[in-house]
Amino acid sequence: MNFRQHRYPGFFVVIAQLCAAWPICLIVRAQTQSEHLVPPISDAFAHQAWSSENGLPQNSVHQIIQTRDGYIWVATEGGIARFNGVQFTVFNQENTPAFTSNDTCCVTEDRTGVLWIGTADGVLRYAGGEFRRYTIADGLPSSVVLSLAPAADGSMLVLTSMGLARYHNQKFTSLNISSSALGVGQDGHVWLATPAGTFSYNNEQIAALPLSSLPTEPIESLGSLKNGLVWLRTRTSLLVWNRGVVRTWHSGRELPGTRVQSFLEDSRGKLWVGTDQGLVQLSSSSNAHLEIQPLVGATSVLALFEDREHNLWVGTDTSGLHILRPQKFRTLPQLSSHTITAITQSFDGTVWLGTKDEGFFRDKDNNLRQFSTKDGLISDVILSLAADPDGSLWIGTPDGLDHLQGEKIKSYTSADGLPDDLIRSLYCDTDGSLWVGTRHGLAHWKDQHFILQSDDNNVLNGLIGAMLRSSSSDLWVATLNGLVRIHNGKSTLFTKTQGLSGDVITSLREDANHTLWVGTRENGLSRSVPDGFSAIRAQDIPHEIDSILDDGRGSLWLASRRGITRVLISELTACGKESVCNPHVASYGSSDGMSTEEMSSSGHPSAWKMTDGRLWFATRKGAVIADPSDILIDSTPPPVVIERFTVDDVESKTTEPEITISPRHVRYAFEYAALNFASPLRARYRYILEGFDKDWTSAGSRRNAYYTNLPPRRYRFRVQAANEDGIWNEAGAEVAFVIRPPFYRKPWFLGLAIILLAGVSFAIYKIRVRAIRSQFDAILAERTRIAREIHDTLAQDFVGVSTQLELTAHLLAQSQVLEARQQVDRTRHLVREGLADARRSIWDLRAASTQGTLPMRLTHLAEQSSTDHLKTDINIGGTYRNLAPSLENEVFRIAQEAFANVVRHAKAAHAMIDLRYHPNELTLTIADNGIGFDATDTTLPAKGHFGLQGMQERAKQIGGELSMKSSPESGTTVTLTVPLH
């Protein structure tokens, strides 16, 4: 052994890499019937228990039932508990006011789905999520309840410490019957045990049960078996009547302990008896024998129950609640410590099992023998096995090929013609020859020598995996680079181009319909079609398939590193070339009796169908065995319930048709459960929130869903569940709710908002129009101001220049050159002043900032306007004070316009300016003795005379009042009064 490991220091690393590619070599051969090498697995159970440490309210369990919605209910001395397979929901005095006593003896469900609980202080009725308690005041003979039994007529019989009562038409009525026990017969009638005998009760009619040889002890329980036989249980015995013959089991003799406390017939006809010293299994046949169930132990068993999935529930006195789940797989204990690499079977029924480093085992007639290097093997590492039709065995190892004939072993290596010593796979062909797959090519052993095989693609020169001779006589060979078909000596390569899901082929299997199934590494499953191959893109199918078996019952069994998967061939075929399909997939693992979920992938073949129909799989902890005839698909969809719906961590009742939720909530959480007790942790879920989600969300085994910030509208949350066999409950469970919108999203508010928006828009429009109009008025006013400025500055300056030039021309005509030159200089000065005024007007400069005070500017105006023909005077009175520059500028422009009119039109000889500063007002008076004009004439602007209009506008702009007095031949007086604030 050590020599082999030293010789191949990296061998196991190489094997680990290579084995990942080919987990199985399928060896096709005729099979003959033989005896079962292993005992039946129908009596194997998996055990699980819950106590108060796991959520059970108390460890004394008196009764167990399953209600029609799928929940398991447990009656304990600490209240009742509802169980969903993972967690308990407890109802007792601590959280339910209706409970005045936690000591519950019994729980049952009537024909309408109402739950009844018997306690030491009355009976409770649970309906619609509400509890109601009944006591002596409601008609019970006593508040201490001993037993409950639903009658076929819809009534409920309640056995108390003081007698029997019947609940009917919403009231209790005492029955004058002295009963010690209640039971239910095969016809659904309630059976009564009394001191006078046993009776059947239905619709208030009592009929005697024809039983003889009744026990002297009080009867504590009674009922009928599925075959119609009657059974009774007393304190120390169990009795079964069969055609008048009574079979009795006594405690302390056939039964362990001193007290018989519970009894059950399961769906397989097995009889279970709970005693104060453990659980006993009987048989209802005449040759009944006793079998002790060791999983529960020597504990006092108070209650027994079988659920709809055929799990056995056990209620104990001190160790809580137990469940015994029927196992689908069994193991060989003597091989549990060995890593099995390859399995095959000879024609005579002998089973051969190769190991990782301890040779191989032969299981013949239930006698196990080991072969190793001590017996002549070339290596203890077994990579492949093949049973020859002549009864011999071929063994592939990393050091060569061994051939076992009888007890003699002969070895072959590359020196004998093999392409390589590492033998990866073996295949015994129908003609008696042997195909040998090695690390470096394929060899054919025929006529006592090896023939090397080759192909055009050189694929057959590499690592060879699984091999299979199909019904069409083609030899299929798995390689790292695709699947090779050898037909009449010609090879054809199939890869992903021809439809395969992957090129690294790991396993092959042909079904009864001659369809070739191909397993790949990391790319799932493919099947043959007329034009090549088609990849199966099915959910829950393993991506890495180590081996494939056809059970002959319409299912494929796929072994992978995460366990064993079973799927119907018809459903895989129906997938066709669909991009995604959802066949019903059953997954098996440790909870089904497997010693480990990690299957072996280091040898060929790593799975084998025996002659008795059982399937053997190689694992890293021995071999696991399944009997397809004993593993029925659970076609009943698991019940699914929505247990909690919370909004911002506040629970809402899920029993309401539609839940109304106020606005402004953020978090919405749903908790759901599939009431699947065979494999509760392997239940799979999918959910959708209609009104929000577009498609179903696959949740795996997760039991909750969360949403946040849902918009106001109506919603419906739906959840569906599948059991371990992939059967989905399409109806599922649902809860409807509506989220009310906030007030600002309600129709009336939206209407009001539209109206307000329209009003605001209209107001904005009006404001905008007003602003545009104001802007237009401002522009118009500015244009008017500019016009006035031009009129009052440039025009007046041009008038002055014109007057000076006329005077200059007059002086020149009289040859007064010196005076004319002076007049020209004055004219030049006026032009400069006019130019300055024009610039100031263009840049909107205020004259006050450059020309001093108003009195100074008026004095300058008077001097400028004075000529030989016109004498001007100026009078300034009152206390001077600074005024706003704009005000002084407007007053000056009015004076300037008035003097311009005097010079231009009045033909006056004398003019006067009078400026008076009063406490509250400013007065400006300009008067002349000219020819005057008609002050009432309104046609002056039309004639091009805008001076008076400009003066009026300026006066109005500064809040002043302008008045004029004039008439022909009497002169003109202009008076401006401006209030001062």
Tab-separated table of C-alpha atoms in Angstrom, residues 346-658:
chain	number	residue	atom	x	y	z
A	346	SER	CA	-22.456	-10.486	-12.432
A	347	PHE	CA	-25.011	-12.692	-14.154
A	348	ASP	CA	-25.279	-14.879	-11.070
A	349	GLY	CA	-26.272	-11.880	-8.930
A	350	THR	CA	-22.870	-11.325	-7.341
A	351	VAL	CA	-22.281	-7.654	-6.546
A	352	TRP	CA	-18.808	-6.172	-6.940
A	353	LEU	CA	-17.795	-2.913	-5.264
A	354	GLY	CA	-14.487	-1.127	-5.914
A	355	THR	CA	-12.933	1.198	-3.356
A	356	LYS	CA	-10.618	4.171	-3.453
A	357	ASP	CA	-7.602	2.479	-1.844
A	358	GLU	CA	-8.697	-0.851	-0.293
A	359	GLY	CA	-9.195	-3.087	-3.299
A	360	PHE	CA	-12.682	-4.351	-4.073
A	361	PHE	CA	-15.428	-6.348	-2.339
A	362	ARG	CA	-17.501	-9.261	-3.534
A	363	ASP	CA	-21.021	-9.602	-2.083
A	364	LYS	CA	-22.266	-13.093	-2.886
A	365	ASP	CA	-25.108	-14.759	-1.055
A	366	ASN	CA	-24.831	-11.994	1.571
A	367	ASN	CA	-21.214	-13.009	2.238
A	368	LEU	CA	-18.731	-10.171	1.872
A	369	ARG	CA	-15.138	-10.835	0.796
A	370	GLN	CA	-12.370	-8.319	0.163
A	371	PHE	CA	-9.682	-8.570	-2.561
A	372	SER	CA	-6.493	-6.510	-2.423
A	373	THR	CA	-2.866	-6.544	-3.519
A	374	LYS	CA	-2.384	-9.374	-1.055
A	375	ASP	CA	-4.544	-11.479	-3.355
A	376	GLY	CA	-2.595	-10.495	-6.469
A	377	LEU	CA	-4.158	-7.174	-7.483
A	378	ILE	CA	-1.773	-4.861	-9.259
A	379	SER	CA	-3.144	-1.920	-7.186
A	380	ASP	CA	-5.640	-1.369	-4.350
A	381	VAL	CA	-6.987	1.740	-6.130
A	382	ILE	CA	-9.974	0.618	-8.188
A	383	LEU	CA	-11.009	2.908	-11.063
A	384	SER	CA	-13.361	0.652	-13.016
A	385	LEU	CA	-15.107	-2.737	-12.929
A	386	ALA	CA	-16.711	-4.875	-15.630
A	387	ALA	CA	-18.408	-8.268	-15.191
A	388	ASP	CA	-17.653	-10.624	-18.050
A	389	PRO	CA	-20.472	-12.872	-19.307
A	390	ASP	CA	-18.280	-15.882	-18.503
A	391	GLY	CA	-18.462	-15.008	-14.790
A	392	SER	CA	-15.029	-13.439	-14.535
A	393	LEU	CA	-14.355	-9.826	-13.512
A	394	TRP	CA	-12.197	-7.150	-15.130
A	395	ILE	CA	-10.659	-4.585	-12.776
A	396	GLY	CA	-9.168	-1.259	-13.906
A	397	THR	CA	-6.494	0.363	-11.742
A	398	PRO	CA	-3.991	3.219	-12.215
A	399	ASP	CA	-1.241	0.599	-12.659
A	400	GLY	CA	-2.870	-1.637	-15.228
A	401	LEU	CA	-5.700	-4.075	-15.900
A	402	ASP	CA	-6.527	-7.094	-13.694
A	403	HIS	CA	-8.652	-10.082	-14.661
A	404	LEU	CA	-10.211	-12.195	-11.880
A	405	GLN	CA	-11.174	-15.728	-12.882
A	406	GLY	CA	-12.310	-17.765	-9.922
A	407	GLU	CA	-9.684	-16.963	-7.322
A	408	LYS	CA	-6.894	-16.294	-9.802
A	409	ILE	CA	-5.868	-12.794	-10.879
A	410	LYS	CA	-3.950	-12.003	-14.069
A	411	SER	CA	-2.558	-8.546	-14.810
A	412	TYR	CA	-2.041	-6.607	-18.078
A	413	THR	CA	-0.068	-3.384	-18.593
A	414	SER	CA	1.187	-1.211	-21.422
A	415	ALA	CA	3.840	-3.842	-21.971
A	416	ASP	CA	1.029	-6.127	-23.118
A	417	GLY	CA	-0.249	-3.652	-25.697
A	418	LEU	CA	-2.350	-1.233	-23.639
A	419	PRO	CA	-1.966	2.427	-24.628
A	420	ASP	CA	-1.509	3.388	-20.963
A	421	ASP	CA	-1.531	1.744	-17.520
A	422	LEU	CA	-4.217	4.021	-16.061
A	423	ILE	CA	-7.459	2.199	-16.821
A	424	ARG	CA	-10.291	4.753	-16.622
A	425	SER	CA	-13.245	2.690	-17.860
A	426	LEU	CA	-14.212	-0.796	-19.006
A	427	TYR	CA	-17.018	-2.107	-21.176
A	428	CYS	CA	-17.918	-5.754	-21.855
A	429	ASP	CA	-19.407	-5.909	-25.327
A	430	THR	CA	-22.153	-8.228	-26.517
A	431	ASP	CA	-19.689	-10.335	-28.484
A	432	GLY	CA	-17.665	-11.148	-25.365
A	433	SER	CA	-14.857	-8.717	-26.161
A	434	LEU	CA	-13.690	-5.958	-23.828
A	435	TRP	CA	-13.247	-2.260	-24.501
A	436	VAL	CA	-10.600	-0.620	-22.333
A	437	GLY	CA	-10.560	3.153	-21.837
A	438	THR	CA	-7.245	4.539	-20.663
A	439	ARG	CA	-5.679	7.908	-20.059
A	440	HIS	CA	-4.096	7.885	-23.519
A	441	GLY	CA	-6.553	6.123	-25.751
A	442	LEU	CA	-8.997	3.273	-26.385
A	443	ALA	CA	-8.038	-0.402	-26.718
A	444	HIS	CA	-10.133	-3.385	-27.787
A	445	TRP	CA	-9.342	-6.762	-26.143
A	446	LYS	CA	-10.306	-9.423	-28.590
A	447	ASP	CA	-8.867	-12.832	-29.404
A	448	GLN	CA	-6.444	-12.565	-26.499
A	449	HIS	CA	-4.714	-9.362	-27.649
A	450	PHE	CA	-5.243	-5.596	-27.566
A	451	ILE	CA	-6.096	-3.562	-30.655
A	452	LEU	CA	-5.551	0.198	-30.422
A	453	GLN	CA	-8.371	2.380	-31.786
A	454	SER	CA	-7.904	5.703	-33.568
A	455	ASP	CA	-10.044	8.297	-35.314
A	456	ASP	CA	-9.636	11.172	-37.734
A	457	ASN	CA	-10.016	13.785	-34.985
A	458	ASN	CA	-7.476	12.123	-32.634
A	459	VAL	CA	-10.142	12.304	-29.914
A	460	LEU	CA	-9.826	8.589	-29.153
A	461	ASN	CA	-6.154	9.115	-28.347
A	462	GLY	CA	-6.996	11.052	-25.178
A	463	LEU	CA	-8.747	10.210	-21.925
A	464	ILE	CA	-11.615	7.742	-22.427
A	465	GLY	CA	-14.669	7.781	-20.183
A	466	ALA	CA	-18.068	6.067	-20.212
A	467	MET	CA	-18.878	3.614	-23.022
A	468	LEU	CA	-22.187	2.207	-24.226
A	469	ARG	CA	-23.391	-0.130	-27.003
A	470	SER	CA	-26.767	1.243	-28.094
A	471	SER	CA	-29.724	-0.641	-29.549
A	472	SER	CA	-28.577	0.499	-33.014
A	473	SER	CA	-25.311	-1.452	-32.499
A	474	ASP	CA	-23.310	1.772	-32.336
A	475	LEU	CA	-20.595	2.084	-29.728
A	476	TRP	CA	-20.673	5.447	-27.958
A	477	VAL	CA	-17.496	6.653	-26.254
A	478	ALA	CA	-17.269	9.643	-23.887
A	479	THR	CA	-14.203	11.893	-24.108
A	480	LEU	CA	-13.060	15.284	-22.890
A	481	ASN	CA	-13.722	16.775	-26.324
A	482	GLY	CA	-17.144	15.382	-27.141
A	483	LEU	CA	-19.019	12.152	-27.765
A	484	VAL	CA	-17.690	9.644	-30.321
A	485	ARG	CA	-19.900	7.187	-32.185
A	486	ILE	CA	-18.192	4.145	-33.691
A	487	HIS	CA	-20.303	2.608	-36.433
A	488	ASN	CA	-18.851	-0.232	-38.530
A	489	GLY	CA	-15.369	0.869	-37.553
A	490	LYS	CA	-15.944	4.509	-38.577
A	491	SER	CA	-15.987	7.160	-35.883
A	492	THR	CA	-18.083	10.353	-35.783
A	493	LEU	CA	-17.562	13.160	-33.287
A	494	PHE	CA	-20.509	15.010	-31.674
A	495	THR	CA	-19.946	18.261	-29.801
A	496	LYS	CA	-21.923	21.349	-28.816
A	497	THR	CA	-22.108	22.141	-32.516
A	498	GLN	CA	-24.339	19.079	-32.941
A	499	GLY	CA	-26.549	20.090	-30.007
A	500	LEU	CA	-24.799	18.675	-26.942
A	501	SER	CA	-24.988	20.859	-23.833
A	502	GLY	CA	-21.233	20.422	-23.259
A	503	ASP	CA	-18.172	18.709	-24.658
A	504	VAL	CA	-16.898	17.045	-21.451
A	505	ILE	CA	-19.006	13.876	-21.362
A	506	THR	CA	-19.381	12.158	-17.979
A	507	SER	CA	-22.156	9.550	-18.312
A	508	LEU	CA	-24.322	7.695	-20.843
A	509	ARG	CA	-27.625	5.817	-20.664
A	510	GLU	CA	-30.137	4.530	-23.227
A	511	ASP	CA	-33.776	4.257	-22.158
A	512	ALA	CA	-36.484	1.844	-23.281
A	513	ASN	CA	-37.474	4.209	-26.115
A	514	HIS	CA	-33.905	4.033	-27.487
A	515	THR	CA	-33.190	7.634	-26.525
A	516	LEU	CA	-29.570	8.213	-25.578
A	517	TRP	CA	-29.125	10.412	-22.515
A	518	VAL	CA	-25.796	12.170	-22.097
A	519	GLY	CA	-24.522	13.667	-18.856
A	520	THR	CA	-21.881	16.363	-18.961
A	521	ARG	CA	-19.633	18.194	-16.572
A	522	GLU	CA	-21.089	21.583	-15.564
A	523	ASN	CA	-23.463	21.659	-18.554
A	524	GLY	CA	-26.269	19.364	-17.484
A	525	LEU	CA	-28.138	16.800	-19.549
A	526	SER	CA	-28.634	16.192	-23.273
A	527	ARG	CA	-30.677	13.661	-25.246
A	528	SER	CA	-30.452	12.258	-28.721
A	529	VAL	CA	-32.801	13.507	-31.444
A	530	PRO	CA	-33.041	12.473	-35.114
A	531	ASP	CA	-30.725	15.267	-36.291
A	532	GLY	CA	-28.183	15.005	-33.469
A	533	PHE	CA	-28.644	15.997	-29.851
A	534	SER	CA	-30.727	18.453	-27.861
A	535	ALA	CA	-29.723	20.082	-24.591
A	536	ILE	CA	-32.204	19.865	-21.702
A	537	ARG	CA	-32.452	23.315	-20.135
A	538	ALA	CA	-34.561	22.332	-17.172
A	539	GLN	CA	-34.522	23.985	-13.796
A	540	ASP	CA	-33.297	21.928	-10.835
A	541	ILE	CA	-31.463	19.444	-13.071
A	542	PRO	CA	-27.857	19.108	-11.822
A	543	HIS	CA	-25.263	20.841	-13.944
A	544	GLU	CA	-22.656	18.191	-13.206
A	545	ILE	CA	-23.975	14.660	-13.700
A	546	ASP	CA	-21.781	11.794	-12.508
A	547	SER	CA	-24.019	8.879	-13.482
A	548	ILE	CA	-27.410	8.105	-15.025
A	549	LEU	CA	-29.720	5.137	-14.348
A	550	ASP	CA	-33.051	4.205	-15.905
A	551	ASP	CA	-35.260	2.540	-13.286
A	552	GLY	CA	-37.525	0.912	-15.888
A	553	ARG	CA	-40.485	2.754	-14.368
A	554	GLY	CA	-40.280	5.866	-16.518
A	555	SER	CA	-37.729	7.826	-14.516
A	556	LEU	CA	-34.089	8.738	-14.834
A	557	TRP	CA	-31.919	8.851	-11.723
A	558	LEU	CA	-29.056	11.331	-11.865
A	559	ALA	CA	-26.185	11.222	-9.374
A	560	SER	CA	-24.185	14.364	-8.700
A	561	ARG	CA	-22.099	15.925	-5.992
A	562	ARG	CA	-25.223	17.336	-4.357
A	563	GLY	CA	-27.145	14.078	-4.089
A	564	ILE	CA	-29.460	12.044	-6.290
A	565	THR	CA	-32.140	13.481	-8.543
A	566	ARG	CA	-35.092	11.647	-10.049
A	567	VAL	CA	-37.076	13.020	-12.986
A	568	LEU	CA	-39.679	11.539	-15.314
A	569	ILE	CA	-38.385	10.742	-18.795
A	570	SER	CA	-41.687	11.854	-20.320
A	571	GLU	CA	-41.340	15.312	-18.801
A	572	LEU	CA	-37.745	15.655	-19.979
A	573	THR	CA	-38.813	14.601	-23.465
A	574	ALA	CA	-41.650	17.126	-23.375
A	575	CYS	CA	-39.101	19.863	-22.784
A	576	GLY	CA	-38.009	19.453	-26.411
A	577	LYS	CA	-35.875	22.387	-27.457
A	578	GLU	CA	-37.543	24.840	-25.087
A	579	SER	CA	-35.181	27.422	-23.665
A	580	VAL	CA	-36.518	26.718	-20.163
A	581	CYS	CA	-38.788	23.972	-18.839
A	582	ASN	CA	-39.903	22.933	-15.375
A	583	PRO	CA	-40.236	19.150	-14.976
A	584	HIS	CA	-41.127	17.694	-11.597
A	585	VAL	CA	-37.763	16.946	-10.062
A	586	ALA	CA	-37.320	14.896	-6.895
A	587	SER	CA	-34.076	15.457	-5.006
A	588	TYR	CA	-32.731	13.061	-2.381
A	589	GLY	CA	-30.096	13.553	0.276
A	590	SER	CA	-29.169	12.828	3.851
A	591	SER	CA	-32.717	13.239	5.151
A	592	ASP	CA	-33.784	10.330	2.904
A	593	GLY	CA	-31.382	7.848	4.485
A	594	MET	CA	-28.261	8.536	2.444
A	595	SER	CA	-25.053	8.444	4.458
A	596	THR	CA	-23.769	11.433	2.478
A	597	GLU	CA	-25.007	13.604	-0.367
A	598	GLU	CA	-21.607	13.594	-2.086
A	599	MET	CA	-21.672	10.865	-4.684
A	600	SER	CA	-18.515	9.212	-5.917
A	601	SER	CA	-17.167	10.350	-9.269
A	602	SER	CA	-13.803	8.609	-9.241
A	603	GLY	CA	-14.758	5.332	-10.899
A	604	HIS	CA	-16.782	3.582	-13.599
A	605	PRO	CA	-19.545	2.624	-13.273
A	606	SER	CA	-20.456	4.527	-10.093
A	607	ALA	CA	-24.122	3.450	-10.231
A	608	TRP	CA	-25.781	0.194	-11.210
A	609	LYS	CA	-29.269	-1.214	-11.613
A	610	MET	CA	-29.401	-4.672	-10.053
A	611	THR	CA	-31.365	-7.644	-11.358
A	612	ASP	CA	-33.984	-7.154	-8.622
A	613	GLY	CA	-34.622	-3.590	-9.835
A	614	ARG	CA	-32.797	-1.870	-6.993
A	615	LEU	CA	-30.445	0.983	-7.748
A	616	TRP	CA	-27.005	1.089	-6.155
A	617	PHE	CA	-24.968	4.288	-6.000
A	618	ALA	CA	-21.349	4.723	-4.986
A	619	THR	CA	-20.681	7.418	-2.383
A	620	ARG	CA	-17.753	8.569	-0.297
A	621	LYS	CA	-19.295	6.695	2.657
A	622	GLY	CA	-20.190	3.319	1.239
A	623	ALA	CA	-23.003	2.446	-1.128
A	624	VAL	CA	-26.611	3.650	-0.939
A	625	ILE	CA	-29.478	1.562	-2.235
A	626	ALA	CA	-32.895	2.660	-3.493
A	627	ASP	CA	-35.836	0.509	-4.474
A	628	PRO	CA	-37.891	2.430	-7.108
A	629	SER	CA	-40.868	0.161	-6.482
A	630	ASP	CA	-40.927	1.299	-2.859
A	631	ILE	CA	-40.360	4.999	-3.572
A	632	LEU	CA	-43.603	6.379	-4.873
A	633	ILE	CA	-43.835	9.914	-6.191
A	634	ASP	CA	-45.828	12.016	-3.768
A	635	SER	CA	-48.257	13.452	-6.295
A	636	THR	CA	-50.197	15.363	-3.635
A	637	PRO	CA	-49.237	19.052	-3.744
A	638	PRO	CA	-48.135	20.296	-0.342
A	639	PRO	CA	-50.495	22.697	1.429
A	640	VAL	CA	-49.057	26.199	1.507
A	641	VAL	CA	-50.119	28.967	3.861
A	642	ILE	CA	-49.254	32.620	4.381
A	643	GLU	CA	-48.553	32.760	8.090
A	644	ARG	CA	-47.747	36.441	8.558
A	645	PHE	CA	-48.149	39.673	6.661
A	646	THR	CA	-46.513	42.645	8.309
A	647	VAL	CA	-46.500	46.294	7.329
A	648	ASP	CA	-43.643	48.191	8.932
A	649	ASP	CA	-43.321	45.300	11.411
A	650	VAL	CA	-47.011	45.491	12.405
A	651	GLU	CA	-48.920	42.270	11.706
A	652	SER	CA	-52.103	42.315	9.627
A	653	LYS	CA	-54.794	39.626	9.601
A	654	THR	CA	-54.454	37.427	6.536
A	655	THR	CA	-57.996	36.032	6.915
A	656	GLU	CA	-59.652	39.195	5.602
A	657	PRO	CA	-60.744	39.191	1.936
A	658	GLU	CA	-58.836	42.407	1.312
